[in-house]
């Protein structure tokens, strides 16, 4: 889930919490793109950080560990489409420390980018069915984005080879689409980001594939959605960023879940920037300011009853 609102001037940019948040974001994108960072020493991984096929610690009971499929070649983007600065470099940019402040005109551009991303995501969700591959979803997403005159933001970002992130089951985020077919009972997060007229629109949602057990339905349909709404409800001008994590954590604790240490981030003309948005209790300084945009996305582990 991504949010169109606003962050603040970073008050203490050197705080350990801020630095570790940047490291998390950098680590996750770096892991999918380079051989050195992968736990099993392979490039183009499907699962990131939770490497079920080699460690198995997150294997879900009664289900095979997630296995990587074949990653097809990168899809082309027409020359006339405006590209982000990182295109063609395969370089992973640092998380930008700048504040992305928007006036009324740039907010219009942000809304247009986010609305297109939402339409693409909605379409991608209709494809979530048993036997459909994540590569097929990627191709459809890619085509819809370029048909709209936009660029798929993940493509080439730090060497990422695809136009959308598809994270199945124990893969927490930034999964690479491949030839693996979805199966009955899978869950899949689809993360769509598009670059339109110089602005990134970033959104994601988790979908159920076929018949899914009740604990997983509760996780996806109830707890995750309610956490999202509670996080959004904290967003107002002048409110501390840590209020977001407090509201999410309070709700998660009611159900006995935990939150993985992943973060939200500023988004706008730059794909990833300050502020770093924590979804747990934290001491990150700074306050929300009208005119900025950022994401909220809080991965919750699969219910223990399913493991």
GROMACS .gro file of C-alpha atoms in nm:
model
  307
    1UNK     CA    1   0.000   0.000   0.000
    2UNK     CA    2   0.131   0.340  -0.092
    3UNK     CA    3   0.017   0.674   0.032
    4UNK     CA    4  -0.005   1.019  -0.121
    5UNK     CA    5   0.061   1.261   0.163
    6UNK     CA    6   0.367   1.433   0.297
    7UNK     CA    7   0.694   1.400   0.490
    8UNK     CA    8   0.908   1.644   0.685
    9UNK     CA    9   1.242   1.804   0.695
   10UNK     CA   10   1.483   1.544   0.836
   11UNK     CA   11   1.579   1.682   1.175
   12UNK     CA   12   1.858   1.440   1.262
   13UNK     CA   13   1.979   1.287   0.935
   14UNK     CA   14   2.260   1.094   1.100
   15UNK     CA   15   2.044   0.901   1.347
   16UNK     CA   16   2.115   0.523   1.363
   17UNK     CA   17   1.748   0.449   1.294
   18UNK     CA   18   1.757   0.654   0.973
   19UNK     CA   19   2.083   0.495   0.857
   20UNK     CA   20   1.957   0.141   0.920
   21UNK     CA   21   1.638   0.215   0.728
   22UNK     CA   22   1.839   0.323   0.426
   23UNK     CA   23   2.049   0.009   0.456
   24UNK     CA   24   1.738  -0.211   0.454
   25UNK     CA   25   1.602  -0.050   0.139
   26UNK     CA   26   1.940  -0.067  -0.036
   27UNK     CA   27   1.998  -0.426   0.071
   28UNK     CA   28   1.672  -0.557  -0.069
   29UNK     CA   29   1.715  -0.408  -0.415
   30UNK     CA   30   2.083  -0.501  -0.420
   31UNK     CA   31   2.001  -0.863  -0.340
   32UNK     CA   32   1.791  -0.916  -0.650
   33UNK     CA   33   2.041  -0.760  -0.885
   34UNK     CA   34   2.386  -0.885  -0.793
   35UNK     CA   35   2.556  -1.217  -0.746
   36UNK     CA   36   2.755  -1.108  -0.442
   37UNK     CA   37   2.455  -1.027  -0.224
   38UNK     CA   38   2.254  -1.343  -0.282
   39UNK     CA   39   2.264  -1.594   0.000
   40UNK     CA   40   2.300  -1.885  -0.242
   41UNK     CA   41   2.535  -1.702  -0.478
   42UNK     CA   42   2.292  -1.685  -0.769
   43UNK     CA   43   2.181  -1.381  -0.965
   44UNK     CA   44   1.819  -1.298  -1.053
   45UNK     CA   45   1.667  -1.446  -0.741
   46UNK     CA   46   1.293  -1.483  -0.703
   47UNK     CA   47   1.285  -1.475  -0.321
   48UNK     CA   48   1.466  -1.203  -0.134
   49UNK     CA   49   1.607  -1.226   0.219
   50UNK     CA   50   1.378  -1.517   0.311
   51UNK     CA   51   1.554  -1.783   0.105
   52UNK     CA   52   1.323  -2.078   0.158
   53UNK     CA   53   1.480  -2.298  -0.108
   54UNK     CA   54   1.815  -2.307   0.071
   55UNK     CA   55   1.723  -2.261   0.436
   56UNK     CA   56   1.361  -2.374   0.460
   57UNK     CA   57   1.300  -2.190   0.787
   58UNK     CA   58   0.998  -2.011   0.645
   59UNK     CA   59   0.851  -2.305   0.457
   60UNK     CA   60   0.476  -2.313   0.494
   61UNK     CA   61   0.331  -2.636   0.627
   62UNK     CA   62   0.199  -2.864   0.354
   63UNK     CA   63   0.350  -2.651   0.079
   64UNK     CA   64   0.668  -2.686  -0.123
   65UNK     CA   65   0.936  -2.424  -0.061
   66UNK     CA   66   0.937  -2.147  -0.317
   67UNK     CA   67   1.163  -2.235  -0.610
   68UNK     CA   68   1.294  -1.990  -0.864
   69UNK     CA   69   1.187  -2.039  -1.222
   70UNK     CA   70   1.344  -1.919  -1.545
   71UNK     CA   71   1.374  -1.543  -1.583
   72UNK     CA   72   1.299  -1.435  -1.939
   73UNK     CA   73   1.491  -1.154  -2.116
   74UNK     CA   74   1.424  -0.794  -2.026
   75UNK     CA   75   1.140  -0.638  -2.226
   76UNK     CA   76   1.206  -0.335  -2.449
   77UNK     CA   77   1.069   0.015  -2.390
   78UNK     CA   78   0.993   0.236  -2.694
   79UNK     CA   79   1.239   0.519  -2.752
   80UNK     CA   80   0.977   0.793  -2.724
   81UNK     CA   81   0.894   0.710  -2.362
   82UNK     CA   82   1.057   0.931  -2.100
   83UNK     CA   83   1.301   0.739  -1.884
   84UNK     CA   84   1.416   0.789  -1.524
   85UNK     CA   85   1.779   0.895  -1.472
   86UNK     CA   86   1.896   0.547  -1.366
   87UNK     CA   87   1.782   0.379  -1.690
   88UNK     CA   88   2.068   0.218  -1.878
   89UNK     CA   89   2.309   0.216  -1.584
   90UNK     CA   90   2.206  -0.088  -1.376
   91UNK     CA   91   2.335   0.124  -1.089
   92UNK     CA   92   2.153   0.113  -0.757
   93UNK     CA   93   2.103   0.476  -0.654
   94UNK     CA   94   2.149   0.579  -0.293
   95UNK     CA   95   1.833   0.665  -0.102
   96UNK     CA   96   1.808   1.037  -0.169
   97UNK     CA   97   1.833   1.244   0.151
   98UNK     CA   98   1.643   1.536  -0.001
   99UNK     CA   99   1.289   1.642   0.083
  100UNK     CA  100   1.049   1.607  -0.207
  101UNK     CA  101   0.816   1.899  -0.156
  102UNK     CA  102   0.526   1.937  -0.402
  103UNK     CA  103   0.326   2.239  -0.504
  104UNK     CA  104  -0.024   2.214  -0.649
  105UNK     CA  105   0.102   2.153  -1.002
  106UNK     CA  106   0.339   1.873  -0.905
  107UNK     CA  107   0.071   1.712  -0.687
  108UNK     CA  108  -0.142   1.693  -1.002
  109UNK     CA  109   0.142   1.503  -1.171
  110UNK     CA  110   0.183   1.277  -0.869
  111UNK     CA  111  -0.186   1.194  -0.867
  112UNK     CA  112  -0.177   1.112  -1.237
  113UNK     CA  113   0.118   0.878  -1.187
  114UNK     CA  114  -0.041   0.711  -0.884
  115UNK     CA  115  -0.378   0.673  -1.057
  116UNK     CA  116  -0.213   0.502  -1.354
  117UNK     CA  117  -0.019   0.274  -1.120
  118UNK     CA  118  -0.345   0.186  -0.943
  119UNK     CA  119  -0.518   0.099  -1.272
  120UNK     CA  120  -0.226  -0.120  -1.376
  121UNK     CA  121  -0.228  -0.292  -1.037
  122UNK     CA  122  -0.601  -0.356  -1.058
  123UNK     CA  123  -0.556  -0.514  -1.400
  124UNK     CA  124  -0.264  -0.726  -1.280
  125UNK     CA  125  -0.480  -0.852  -0.994
  126UNK     CA  126  -0.735  -0.992  -1.239
  127UNK     CA  127  -0.463  -1.222  -1.372
  128UNK     CA  128  -0.399  -1.392  -1.038
  129UNK     CA  129  -0.522  -1.745  -1.104
  130UNK     CA  130  -0.375  -2.094  -1.074
  131UNK     CA  131  -0.147  -2.184  -1.370
  132UNK     CA  132  -0.071  -1.820  -1.459
  133UNK     CA  133   0.300  -1.741  -1.435
  134UNK     CA  134   0.441  -1.426  -1.280
  135UNK     CA  135   0.625  -1.374  -1.609
  136UNK     CA  136   0.288  -1.349  -1.784
  137UNK     CA  137   0.178  -1.089  -1.529
  138UNK     CA  138   0.499  -0.895  -1.591
  139UNK     CA  139   0.444  -0.893  -1.968
  140UNK     CA  140   0.087  -0.768  -1.930
  141UNK     CA  141   0.190  -0.499  -1.682
  142UNK     CA  142   0.478  -0.389  -1.904
  143UNK     CA  143   0.254  -0.355  -2.207
  144UNK     CA  144  -0.016  -0.162  -2.023
  145UNK     CA  145   0.240   0.081  -1.881
  146UNK     CA  146   0.412   0.159  -2.210
  147UNK     CA  147   0.076   0.182  -2.390
  148UNK     CA  148  -0.005   0.461  -2.144
  149UNK     CA  149   0.318   0.640  -2.235
  150UNK     CA  150   0.487   0.563  -1.903
  151UNK     CA  151   0.800   0.376  -1.798
  152UNK     CA  152   0.794   0.076  -1.556
  153UNK     CA  153   1.006   0.213  -1.271
  154UNK     CA  154   1.158  -0.117  -1.145
  155UNK     CA  155   1.303  -0.201  -1.489
  156UNK     CA  156   1.678  -0.151  -1.472
  157UNK     CA  157   1.669  -0.009  -1.119
  158UNK     CA  158   1.987  -0.149  -0.966
  159UNK     CA  159   1.985  -0.409  -1.244
  160UNK     CA  160   1.632  -0.532  -1.170
  161UNK     CA  161   1.535  -0.723  -1.487
  162UNK     CA  162   1.156  -0.689  -1.485
  163UNK     CA  163   0.880  -0.429  -1.496
  164UNK     CA  164   0.691  -0.530  -1.183
  165UNK     CA  165   0.773  -0.701  -0.853
  166UNK     CA  166   0.581  -1.023  -0.782
  167UNK     CA  167   0.636  -1.175  -0.439
  168UNK     CA  168   0.480  -1.517  -0.385
  169UNK     CA  169   0.423  -1.682  -0.047
  170UNK     CA  170   0.740  -1.661   0.168
  171UNK     CA  171   0.907  -1.408  -0.060
  172UNK     CA  172   0.851  -1.085   0.135
  173UNK     CA  173   0.905  -0.823  -0.133
  174UNK     CA  174   1.069  -0.728  -0.465
  175UNK     CA  175   1.035  -1.077  -0.613
  176UNK     CA  176   1.143  -1.119  -0.976
  177UNK     CA  177   0.875  -1.251  -1.217
  178UNK     CA  178   0.969  -1.585  -1.370
  179UNK     CA  179   0.830  -1.903  -1.523
  180UNK     CA  180   0.684  -2.044  -1.201
  181UNK     CA  181   0.309  -2.090  -1.232
  182UNK     CA  182   0.085  -1.973  -0.950
  183UNK     CA  183  -0.085  -2.252  -0.758
  184UNK     CA  184  -0.411  -2.289  -0.572
  185UNK     CA  185  -0.362  -2.151  -0.221
  186UNK     CA  186  -0.076  -1.914  -0.307
  187UNK     CA  187  -0.070  -1.552  -0.203
  188UNK     CA  188   0.109  -1.296  -0.418
  189UNK     CA  189   0.202  -0.935  -0.362
  190UNK     CA  190   0.215  -0.732  -0.682
  191UNK     CA  191   0.414  -0.410  -0.655
  192UNK     CA  192   0.360  -0.166  -0.943
  193UNK     CA  193   0.557   0.154  -0.986
  194UNK     CA  194   0.536   0.369  -1.298
  195UNK     CA  195   0.726   0.677  -1.414
  196UNK     CA  196   0.500   0.926  -1.588
  197UNK     CA  197   0.598   1.279  -1.690
  198UNK     CA  198   0.888   1.278  -1.446
  199UNK     CA  199   0.699   1.138  -1.144
  200UNK     CA  200   0.688   0.791  -0.989
  201UNK     CA  201   0.353   0.643  -0.881
  202UNK     CA  202   0.406   0.350  -0.643
  203UNK     CA  203   0.145   0.103  -0.519
  204UNK     CA  204   0.108  -0.262  -0.421
  205UNK     CA  205  -0.146  -0.514  -0.303
  206UNK     CA  206  -0.153  -0.877  -0.193
  207UNK     CA  207  -0.389  -1.115  -0.374
  208UNK     CA  208  -0.525  -1.461  -0.296
  209UNK     CA  209  -0.486  -1.727  -0.564
  210UNK     CA  210  -0.770  -1.979  -0.575
  211UNK     CA  211  -0.877  -2.139  -0.246
  212UNK     CA  212  -0.675  -2.008   0.047
  213UNK     CA  213  -0.694  -2.125   0.411
  214UNK     CA  214  -0.875  -1.911   0.669
  215UNK     CA  215  -0.570  -1.790   0.868
  216UNK     CA  216  -0.415  -1.659   0.548
  217UNK     CA  217  -0.740  -1.494   0.443
  218UNK     CA  218  -0.752  -1.318   0.777
  219UNK     CA  219  -0.393  -1.204   0.740
  220UNK     CA  220  -0.448  -1.059   0.392
  221UNK     CA  221  -0.807  -0.936   0.402
  222UNK     CA  222  -0.846  -0.823   0.761
  223UNK     CA  223  -0.522  -0.758   0.947
  224UNK     CA  224  -0.315  -0.619   0.660
  225UNK     CA  225  -0.590  -0.394   0.525
  226UNK     CA  226  -0.684  -0.266   0.869
  227UNK     CA  227  -0.319  -0.192   0.946
  228UNK     CA  228  -0.296   0.005   0.624
  229UNK     CA  229  -0.600   0.214   0.713
  230UNK     CA  230  -0.469   0.278   1.063
  231UNK     CA  231  -0.134   0.387   0.929
  232UNK     CA  232  -0.303   0.626   0.685
  233UNK     CA  233  -0.525   0.765   0.960
  234UNK     CA  234  -0.214   0.889   1.142
  235UNK     CA  235  -0.103   1.100   0.847
  236UNK     CA  236  -0.161   1.470   0.905
  237UNK     CA  237   0.044   1.785   0.879
  238UNK     CA  238   0.260   1.831   1.188
  239UNK     CA  239   0.220   1.476   1.320
  240UNK     CA  240   0.533   1.275   1.404
  241UNK     CA  241   0.623   0.998   1.160
  242UNK     CA  242   0.650   0.751   1.445
  243UNK     CA  243   0.271   0.777   1.491
  244UNK     CA  244   0.237   0.562   1.178
  245UNK     CA  245   0.436   0.275   1.328
  246UNK     CA  246   0.262   0.311   1.663
  247UNK     CA  247  -0.087   0.271   1.516
  248UNK     CA  248   0.016  -0.020   1.296
  249UNK     CA  249   0.200  -0.199   1.578
  250UNK     CA  250  -0.089  -0.159   1.821
  251UNK     CA  251  -0.328  -0.323   1.575
  252UNK     CA  252  -0.089  -0.602   1.477
  253UNK     CA  253  -0.030  -0.690   1.841
  254UNK     CA  254  -0.403  -0.746   1.894
  255UNK     CA  255  -0.388  -1.039   1.652
  256UNK     CA  256  -0.059  -1.179   1.776
  257UNK     CA  257   0.131  -1.103   1.457
  258UNK     CA  258   0.469  -0.941   1.418
  259UNK     CA  259   0.599  -0.697   1.157
  260UNK     CA  260   0.907  -0.759   0.948
  261UNK     CA  261   1.161  -0.474   0.951
  262UNK     CA  262   1.081  -0.333   0.610
  263UNK     CA  263   1.021   0.032   0.546
  264UNK     CA  264   0.825   0.287   0.349
  265UNK     CA  265   1.000   0.573   0.174
  266UNK     CA  266   0.956   0.908   0.009
  267UNK     CA  267   0.849   0.897  -0.355
  268UNK     CA  268   0.798   1.156  -0.627
  269UNK     CA  269   1.040   1.271  -0.894
  270UNK     CA  270   1.283   1.036  -0.718
  271UNK     CA  271   1.196   0.667  -0.677
  272UNK     CA  272   1.331   0.628  -0.320
  273UNK     CA  273   1.404   0.919  -0.091
  274UNK     CA  274   1.369   1.041   0.264
  275UNK     CA  275   1.174   1.008   0.484
  276UNK     CA  276   1.222   0.650   0.596
  277UNK     CA  277   0.884   0.522   0.720
  278UNK     CA  278   0.902   0.260   0.993
  279UNK     CA  279   0.597   0.043   1.060
  280UNK     CA  280   0.695  -0.053   1.413
  281UNK     CA  281   0.756   0.148   1.728
  282UNK     CA  282   1.059   0.367   1.660
  283UNK     CA  283   1.236   0.685   1.759
  284UNK     CA  284   1.282   0.829   1.410
  285UNK     CA  285   1.270   1.209   1.432
  286UNK     CA  286   1.069   1.434   1.205
  287UNK     CA  287   0.715   1.543   1.135
  288UNK     CA  288   0.485   1.517   0.836
  289UNK     CA  289   0.453   1.828   0.623
  290UNK     CA  290   0.176   1.900   0.373
  291UNK     CA  291   0.306   1.876   0.018
  292UNK     CA  292   0.522   1.565   0.038
  293UNK     CA  293   0.453   1.205  -0.066
  294UNK     CA  294   0.562   0.873   0.080
  295UNK     CA  295   0.472   0.506   0.092
  296UNK     CA  296   0.347   0.284   0.371
  297UNK     CA  297   0.399  -0.090   0.331
  298UNK     CA  298   0.416  -0.331   0.622
  299UNK     CA  299   0.497  -0.699   0.551
  300UNK     CA  300   0.343  -0.936   0.807
  301UNK     CA  301   0.474  -1.294   0.843
  302UNK     CA  302   0.253  -1.585   0.742
  303UNK     CA  303   0.036  -1.717   1.031
  304UNK     CA  304   0.226  -1.963   1.249
  305UNK     CA  305  -0.060  -2.212   1.210
  306UNK     CA  306   0.028  -2.237   0.840
  307UNK     CA  307   0.395  -2.315   0.894
   0.00000   0.00000   0.00000
